[in-house]
PDB file of C-alpha atoms in Angstrom:
ATOM      1  CA  UNK A   1      29.518  18.134  23.553  1.00  0.00           C
ATOM      2  CA  UNK A   2      30.108  19.865  20.276  1.00  0.00           C
ATOM      3  CA  UNK A   3      31.250  23.083  21.943  1.00  0.00           C
ATOM      4  CA  UNK A   4      33.934  21.248  23.900  1.00  0.00           C
ATOM      5  CA  UNK A   5      35.208  19.621  20.712  1.00  0.00           C
ATOM      6  CA  UNK A   6      35.386  22.979  19.090  1.00  0.00           C
ATOM      7  CA  UNK A   7      37.352  24.434  21.997  1.00  0.00           C
ATOM      8  CA  UNK A   8      39.731  21.460  21.830  1.00  0.00           C
ATOM      9  CA  UNK A   9      40.389  22.089  18.191  1.00  0.00           C
ATOM     10  CA  UNK A  10      41.151  25.723  18.876  1.00  0.00           C
ATOM     11  CA  UNK A  11      43.694  24.767  21.566  1.00  0.00           C
ATOM     12  CA  UNK A  12      45.408  22.193  19.339  1.00  0.00           C
ATOM     13  CA  UNK A  13      45.512  24.749  16.509  1.00  0.00           C
ATOM     14  CA  UNK A  14      47.346  27.216  18.808  1.00  0.00           C
ATOM     15  CA  UNK A  15      49.861  24.522  19.868  1.00  0.00           C
ATOM     16  CA  UNK A  16      50.344  23.724  16.209  1.00  0.00           C
ATOM     17  CA  UNK A  17      51.231  27.378  15.393  1.00  0.00           C
ATOM     18  CA  UNK A  18      53.598  27.626  18.360  1.00  0.00           C
ATOM     19  CA  UNK A  19      55.307  24.392  17.347  1.00  0.00           C
ATOM     20  CA  UNK A  20      55.896  25.735  13.844  1.00  0.00           C
ATOM     21  CA  UNK A  21      57.268  28.989  15.296  1.00  0.00           C
ATOM     22  CA  UNK A  22      59.690  27.012  17.445  1.00  0.00           C
ATOM     23  CA  UNK A  23      60.417  24.571  14.580  1.00  0.00           C
ATOM     24  CA  UNK A  24      59.290  21.614  16.712  1.00  0.00           C
ATOM     25  CA  UNK A  25      58.041  19.546  13.734  1.00  0.00           C
ATOM     26  CA  UNK A  26      57.255  16.389  15.685  1.00  0.00           C
ATOM     27  CA  UNK A  27      54.842  18.363  17.951  1.00  0.00           C
ATOM     28  CA  UNK A  28      53.382  20.011  14.869  1.00  0.00           C
ATOM     29  CA  UNK A  29      52.780  16.571  13.246  1.00  0.00           C
ATOM     30  CA  UNK A  30      50.972  15.367  16.359  1.00  0.00           C
ATOM     31  CA  UNK A  31      48.818  18.453  16.427  1.00  0.00           C
ATOM     32  CA  UNK A  32      47.814  17.943  12.803  1.00  0.00           C
ATOM     33  CA  UNK A  33      46.880  14.283  13.614  1.00  0.00           C
ATOM     34  CA  UNK A  34      44.762  15.472  16.574  1.00  0.00           C
ATOM     35  CA  UNK A  35      43.097  18.166  14.506  1.00  0.00           C
ATOM     36  CA  UNK A  36      42.185  15.623  11.771  1.00  0.00           C
ATOM     37  CA  UNK A  37      40.663  13.198  14.309  1.00  0.00           C
ATOM     38  CA  UNK A  38      38.772  16.046  15.929  1.00  0.00           C
ATOM     39  CA  UNK A  39      37.420  17.255  12.640  1.00  0.00           C
ATOM     40  CA  UNK A  40      36.278  13.751  11.702  1.00  0.00           C
ATOM     41  CA  UNK A  41      34.573  13.363  15.138  1.00  0.00           C
ATOM     42  CA  UNK A  42      32.927  16.724  14.669  1.00  0.00           C
ATOM     43  CA  UNK A  43      31.515  15.860  11.267  1.00  0.00           C
ATOM     44  CA  UNK A  44      29.952  12.667  12.612  1.00  0.00           C
ATOM     45  CA  UNK A  45      28.526  14.553  15.595  1.00  0.00           C
ATOM     46  CA  UNK A  46      26.858  17.164  13.388  1.00  0.00           C
ATOM     47  CA  UNK A  47      25.741  14.718  10.758  1.00  0.00           C
ATOM     48  CA  UNK A  48      24.791  11.389  12.563  1.00  0.00           C
ATOM     49  CA  UNK A  49      22.805  10.290   9.609  1.00  0.00           C
ATOM     50  CA  UNK A  50      26.061   9.635   7.720  1.00  0.00           C
ATOM     51  CA  UNK A  51      27.188   7.140  10.271  1.00  0.00           C
ATOM     52  CA  UNK A  52      24.006   5.608  11.562  1.00  0.00           C
ATOM     53  CA  UNK A  53      21.183   5.853   8.965  1.00  0.00           C
ATOM     54  CA  UNK A  54      20.264   2.742   7.035  1.00  0.00           C
ATOM     55  CA  UNK A  55      20.175   2.871   3.302  1.00  0.00           C
ATOM     56  CA  UNK A  56      16.826   4.333   2.209  1.00  0.00           C
ATOM     57  CA  UNK A  57      15.977   1.365   0.144  1.00  0.00           C
ATOM     58  CA  UNK A  58      16.254  -0.926   3.303  1.00  0.00           C
ATOM     59  CA  UNK A  59      14.394   1.459   5.662  1.00  0.00           C
ATOM     60  CA  UNK A  60      11.312   1.972   3.448  1.00  0.00           C
ATOM     61  CA  UNK A  61       8.399  -0.463   3.825  1.00  0.00           C
ATOM     62  CA  UNK A  62       7.890  -3.114   1.130  1.00  0.00           C
ATOM     63  CA  UNK A  63       5.472  -1.899  -1.433  1.00  0.00           C
ATOM     64  CA  UNK A  64       5.930  -4.414  -4.257  1.00  0.00           C
ATOM     65  CA  UNK A  65       3.912  -7.166  -2.692  1.00  0.00           C
ATOM     66  CA  UNK A  66       1.436  -7.886   0.119  1.00  0.00           C
ATOM     67  CA  UNK A  67       1.453 -10.899   2.341  1.00  0.00           C
ATOM     68  CA  UNK A  68      -1.578 -13.157   2.813  1.00  0.00           C
ATOM     69  CA  UNK A  69      -2.061 -16.072   5.220  1.00  0.00           C
ATOM     70  CA  UNK A  70      -3.001 -19.355   3.563  1.00  0.00           C
ATOM     71  CA  UNK A  71      -3.717 -22.290   5.851  1.00  0.00           C
ATOM     72  CA  UNK A  72      -1.183 -20.986   8.456  1.00  0.00           C
ATOM     73  CA  UNK A  73       1.567 -20.326   5.963  1.00  0.00           C
ATOM     74  CA  UNK A  74       2.587 -16.950   4.687  1.00  0.00           C
ATOM     75  CA  UNK A  75       2.533 -16.511   0.869  1.00  0.00           C
ATOM     76  CA  UNK A  76       3.255 -13.540  -1.360  1.00  0.00           C
ATOM     77  CA  UNK A  77       0.319 -11.975  -3.245  1.00  0.00           C
ATOM     78  CA  UNK A  78       1.335  -9.088  -5.558  1.00  0.00           C
ATOM     79  CA  UNK A  79      -1.148  -6.315  -6.307  1.00  0.00           C
ATOM     80  CA  UNK A  80      -1.430  -7.677  -9.794  1.00  0.00           C
ATOM     81  CA  UNK A  81      -3.105 -10.810  -8.411  1.00  0.00           C
ATOM     82  CA  UNK A  82      -5.576  -8.647  -6.426  1.00  0.00           C
ATOM     83  CA  UNK A  83      -6.338  -6.702  -9.549  1.00  0.00           C
ATOM     84  CA  UNK A  84      -6.891 -10.033 -11.366  1.00  0.00           C
ATOM     85  CA  UNK A  85      -9.450 -11.143  -8.852  1.00  0.00           C
ATOM     86  CA  UNK A  86     -11.274  -7.816  -9.144  1.00  0.00           C
ATOM     87  CA  UNK A  87     -11.196  -7.960 -12.888  1.00  0.00           C
ATOM     88  CA  UNK A  88     -12.490 -11.467 -12.876  1.00  0.00           C
ATOM     89  CA  UNK A  89     -15.316 -10.409 -10.655  1.00  0.00           C
ATOM     90  CA  UNK A  90     -16.182  -7.565 -13.063  1.00  0.00           C
ATOM     91  CA  UNK A  91     -15.935  -9.882 -16.067  1.00  0.00           C
ATOM     92  CA  UNK A  92     -18.369 -12.346 -14.467  1.00  0.00           C
ATOM     93  CA  UNK A  93     -20.953  -9.615 -13.964  1.00  0.00           C
ATOM     94  CA  UNK A  94     -20.561  -8.370 -17.524  1.00  0.00           C
ATOM     95  CA  UNK A  95     -20.947 -11.940 -18.931  1.00  0.00           C
ATOM     96  CA  UNK A  96     -23.696 -12.828 -16.539  1.00  0.00           C
ATOM     97  CA  UNK A  97     -21.676 -15.765 -15.291  1.00  0.00           C
ATOM     98  CA  UNK A  98     -22.943 -16.254 -11.756  1.00  0.00           C
ATOM     99  CA  UNK A  99     -20.972 -19.449 -11.204  1.00  0.00           C
ATOM    100  CA  UNK A 100     -17.734 -17.719 -12.060  1.00  0.00           C
ATOM    101  CA  UNK A 101     -18.471 -14.884  -9.619  1.00  0.00           C
ATOM    102  CA  UNK A 102     -19.382 -17.290  -6.789  1.00  0.00           C
ATOM    103  CA  UNK A 103     -16.239 -19.269  -7.346  1.00  0.00           C
ATOM    104  CA  UNK A 104     -14.160 -16.319  -6.304  1.00  0.00           C
ATOM    105  CA  UNK A 105     -15.444 -16.714  -2.750  1.00  0.00           C
ATOM    106  CA  UNK A 106     -14.509 -19.029   0.085  1.00  0.00           C
ATOM    107  CA  UNK A 107     -17.155 -21.629   0.984  1.00  0.00           C
ATOM    108  CA  UNK A 108     -18.632 -19.396   3.720  1.00  0.00           C
ATOM    109  CA  UNK A 109     -18.029 -16.115   1.831  1.00  0.00           C
ATOM    110  CA  UNK A 110     -20.342 -13.131   2.549  1.00  0.00           C
ATOM    111  CA  UNK A 111     -21.862 -10.845  -0.194  1.00  0.00           C
ATOM    112  CA  UNK A 112     -23.468  -7.585   0.949  1.00  0.00           C
ATOM    113  CA  UNK A 113     -25.121  -4.923  -1.134  1.00  0.00           C
ATOM    114  CA  UNK A 114     -27.759  -2.299  -0.064  1.00  0.00           C
ATOM    115  CA  UNK A 115     -30.701  -4.255   1.185  1.00  0.00           C
ATOM    116  CA  UNK A 116     -29.211  -7.699   0.744  1.00  0.00           C
ATOM    117  CA  UNK A 117     -26.770  -9.982   2.571  1.00  0.00           C
ATOM    118  CA  UNK A 118     -26.136 -13.549   1.585  1.00  0.00           C
ATOM    119  CA  UNK A 119     -23.597 -16.116   2.988  1.00  0.00           C
ATOM    120  CA  UNK A 120     -22.137 -19.104   1.166  1.00  0.00           C
ATOM    121  CA  UNK A 121     -21.093 -19.882  -2.365  1.00  0.00           C
ATOM    122  CA  UNK A 122     -24.482 -21.283  -3.368  1.00  0.00           C
ATOM    123  CA  UNK A 123     -26.422 -18.279  -2.110  1.00  0.00           C
ATOM    124  CA  UNK A 124     -24.022 -15.899  -3.791  1.00  0.00           C
ATOM    125  CA  UNK A 125     -24.362 -17.780  -7.105  1.00  0.00           C
ATOM    126  CA  UNK A 126     -28.186 -17.608  -6.802  1.00  0.00           C
ATOM    127  CA  UNK A 127     -28.289 -13.908  -6.201  1.00  0.00           C
ATOM    128  CA  UNK A 128     -25.911 -13.247  -9.115  1.00  0.00           C
ATOM    129  CA  UNK A 129     -27.919 -15.576 -11.300  1.00  0.00           C
ATOM    130  CA  UNK A 130     -31.116 -13.752 -10.506  1.00  0.00           C
ATOM    131  CA  UNK A 131     -29.520 -10.507 -11.518  1.00  0.00           C
ATOM    132  CA  UNK A 132     -28.175 -11.903 -14.760  1.00  0.00           C
ATOM    133  CA  UNK A 133     -31.604 -13.110 -15.730  1.00  0.00           C
ATOM    134  CA  UNK A 134     -33.204  -9.701 -15.263  1.00  0.00           C
ATOM    135  CA  UNK A 135     -30.430  -7.419 -16.512  1.00  0.00           C
ATOM    136  CA  UNK A 136     -28.291  -7.117 -19.616  1.00  0.00           C
ATOM    137  CA  UNK A 137     -25.668  -4.822 -21.278  1.00  0.00           C
ATOM    138  CA  UNK A 138     -23.665  -4.668 -18.070  1.00  0.00           C
ATOM    139  CA  UNK A 139     -20.638  -2.381 -18.322  1.00  0.00           C
ATOM    140  CA  UNK A 140     -18.020  -1.950 -15.608  1.00  0.00           C
ATOM    141  CA  UNK A 141     -15.053   0.479 -15.464  1.00  0.00           C
ATOM    142  CA  UNK A 142     -12.525  -0.044 -12.707  1.00  0.00           C
ATOM    143  CA  UNK A 143     -11.146   3.336 -11.597  1.00  0.00           C
ATOM    144  CA  UNK A 144      -8.802   2.188  -8.750  1.00  0.00           C
ATOM    145  CA  UNK A 145      -7.878  -0.453  -6.239  1.00  0.00           C
ATOM    146  CA  UNK A 146      -6.475   0.447  -2.865  1.00  0.00           C
ATOM    147  CA  UNK A 147      -4.743  -2.254  -0.824  1.00  0.00           C
ATOM    148  CA  UNK A 148      -4.522  -2.702   2.952  1.00  0.00           C
ATOM    149  CA  UNK A 149      -1.413  -4.570   4.127  1.00  0.00           C
ATOM    150  CA  UNK A 150      -1.865  -3.997   7.861  1.00  0.00           C
ATOM    151  CA  UNK A 151      -3.602  -7.277   8.711  1.00  0.00           C
ATOM    152  CA  UNK A 152      -1.935 -10.625   7.999  1.00  0.00           C
ATOM    153  CA  UNK A 153      -4.845 -13.036   8.484  1.00  0.00           C
ATOM    154  CA  UNK A 154      -7.323 -11.327   6.213  1.00  0.00           C
ATOM    155  CA  UNK A 155      -6.157  -8.772   3.690  1.00  0.00           C
ATOM    156  CA  UNK A 156      -8.396  -5.972   2.454  1.00  0.00           C
ATOM    157  CA  UNK A 157      -8.846  -3.966  -0.808  1.00  0.00           C
ATOM    158  CA  UNK A 158     -11.100  -1.057  -1.550  1.00  0.00           C
ATOM    159  CA  UNK A 159     -12.315  -0.827  -5.118  1.00  0.00           C
ATOM    160  CA  UNK A 160     -13.931   2.056  -7.007  1.00  0.00           C
ATOM    161  CA  UNK A 161     -15.700   1.303 -10.218  1.00  0.00           C
ATOM    162  CA  UNK A 162     -18.461   2.674 -12.453  1.00  0.00           C
ATOM    163  CA  UNK A 163     -21.402   0.321 -13.276  1.00  0.00           C
ATOM    164  CA  UNK A 164     -23.958   0.422 -16.037  1.00  0.00           C
ATOM    165  CA  UNK A 165     -26.801  -1.977 -16.793  1.00  0.00           C
ATOM    166  CA  UNK A 166     -30.152  -2.284 -18.625  1.00  0.00           C
ATOM    167  CA  UNK A 167     -33.189  -3.897 -17.057  1.00  0.00           C
ATOM    168  CA  UNK A 168     -34.400  -6.560 -19.441  1.00  0.00           C
ATOM    169  CA  UNK A 169     -38.168  -6.179 -18.902  1.00  0.00           C
ATOM    170  CA  UNK A 170     -38.357  -2.429 -19.019  1.00  0.00           C
ATOM    171  CA  UNK A 171     -35.224  -1.293 -20.911  1.00  0.00           C
ATOM    172  CA  UNK A 172     -34.378   1.012 -18.138  1.00  0.00           C
ATOM    173  CA  UNK A 173     -30.758   1.991 -17.992  1.00  0.00           C
ATOM    174  CA  UNK A 174     -28.935   2.422 -14.702  1.00  0.00           C
ATOM    175  CA  UNK A 175     -25.628   3.956 -13.836  1.00  0.00           C
ATOM    176  CA  UNK A 176     -23.837   3.967 -10.468  1.00  0.00           C
ATOM    177  CA  UNK A 177     -20.524   4.721  -8.864  1.00  0.00           C
ATOM    178  CA  UNK A 178     -19.728   1.893  -6.519  1.00  0.00           C
ATOM    179  CA  UNK A 179     -17.292   1.501  -3.627  1.00  0.00           C
ATOM    180  CA  UNK A 180     -16.520  -2.053  -2.685  1.00  0.00           C
ATOM    181  CA  UNK A 181     -14.540  -3.226   0.420  1.00  0.00           C
ATOM    182  CA  UNK A 182     -13.209  -6.790  -0.103  1.00  0.00           C
ATOM    183  CA  UNK A 183     -11.711  -8.976   2.590  1.00  0.00           C
ATOM    184  CA  UNK A 184      -9.386 -11.764   1.204  1.00  0.00           C
ATOM    185  CA  UNK A 185      -8.478 -15.090   2.787  1.00  0.00           C
ATOM    186  CA  UNK A 186      -5.669 -16.668   0.834  1.00  0.00           C
ATOM    187  CA  UNK A 187      -6.582 -16.209  -2.856  1.00  0.00           C
ATOM    188  CA  UNK A 188     -10.309 -16.061  -2.364  1.00  0.00           C
ATOM    189  CA  UNK A 189     -12.851 -13.482  -1.224  1.00  0.00           C
ATOM    190  CA  UNK A 190     -14.069 -13.710   2.300  1.00  0.00           C
ATOM    191  CA  UNK A 191     -16.360 -10.692   2.344  1.00  0.00           C
ATOM    192  CA  UNK A 192     -17.656  -8.386  -0.336  1.00  0.00           C
ATOM    193  CA  UNK A 193     -19.331  -5.251   0.933  1.00  0.00           C
ATOM    194  CA  UNK A 194     -20.597  -2.919  -1.853  1.00  0.00           C
ATOM    195  CA  UNK A 195     -21.859   0.579  -1.527  1.00  0.00           C
ATOM    196  CA  UNK A 196     -23.806   1.855  -4.502  1.00  0.00           C
ATOM    197  CA  UNK A 197     -24.280   5.512  -5.461  1.00  0.00           C
ATOM    198  CA  UNK A 198     -26.731   5.919  -8.267  1.00  0.00           C
ATOM    199  CA  UNK A 199     -27.419   9.592  -7.673  1.00  0.00           C
ATOM    200  CA  UNK A 200     -24.030  11.181  -8.508  1.00  0.00           C
ATOM    201  CA  UNK A 201     -23.847   9.865 -12.149  1.00  0.00           C
ATOM    202  CA  UNK A 202     -27.099  11.672 -12.899  1.00  0.00           C
ATOM    203  CA  UNK A 203     -25.631  15.122 -12.234  1.00  0.00           C
ATOM    204  CA  UNK A 204     -22.652  14.663 -14.565  1.00  0.00           C
TER     205      UNK A 204
END
């Protein structure tokens, strides 16, 4: 298609030169018009992105917010809100506030750590309370939060944080690098799955 357009432009250019030689200015004017239209058509053929591409800002996926389903309705939940939930969870462990941590979950929320799995707000509060009674000087550093916006009914986030605590009865200090996968329903936690690495911090 492009080759035929190039050939057409060559022919019209020849006619233009002949018209000028014979002083047929009307024909020359028509040749110029045809050459301009042909040149414009050729540009759009070689560069279709100029004519067809959407503006980049419209084509790129939305990254400023994630959508969560709440009781059948779509609501906007920005990453700052997810970060706030994670920070509130960390603060509740640091303060030993088991009730505040459990309040972040839906009524049938699930909490899973190595060797333990509990379901329901009361059970989650109980396990957090037992830990608070036996440990102190909890310190948590959140390294990063990664969001998953692919699912609409239950959003997910992966959290990486560093944990330190001291066992009250023995004074034993523990450090761990944790990876946590969190499923959200609305503005509450549906499932908290925590993977604990207590070996790597020892080799630093």
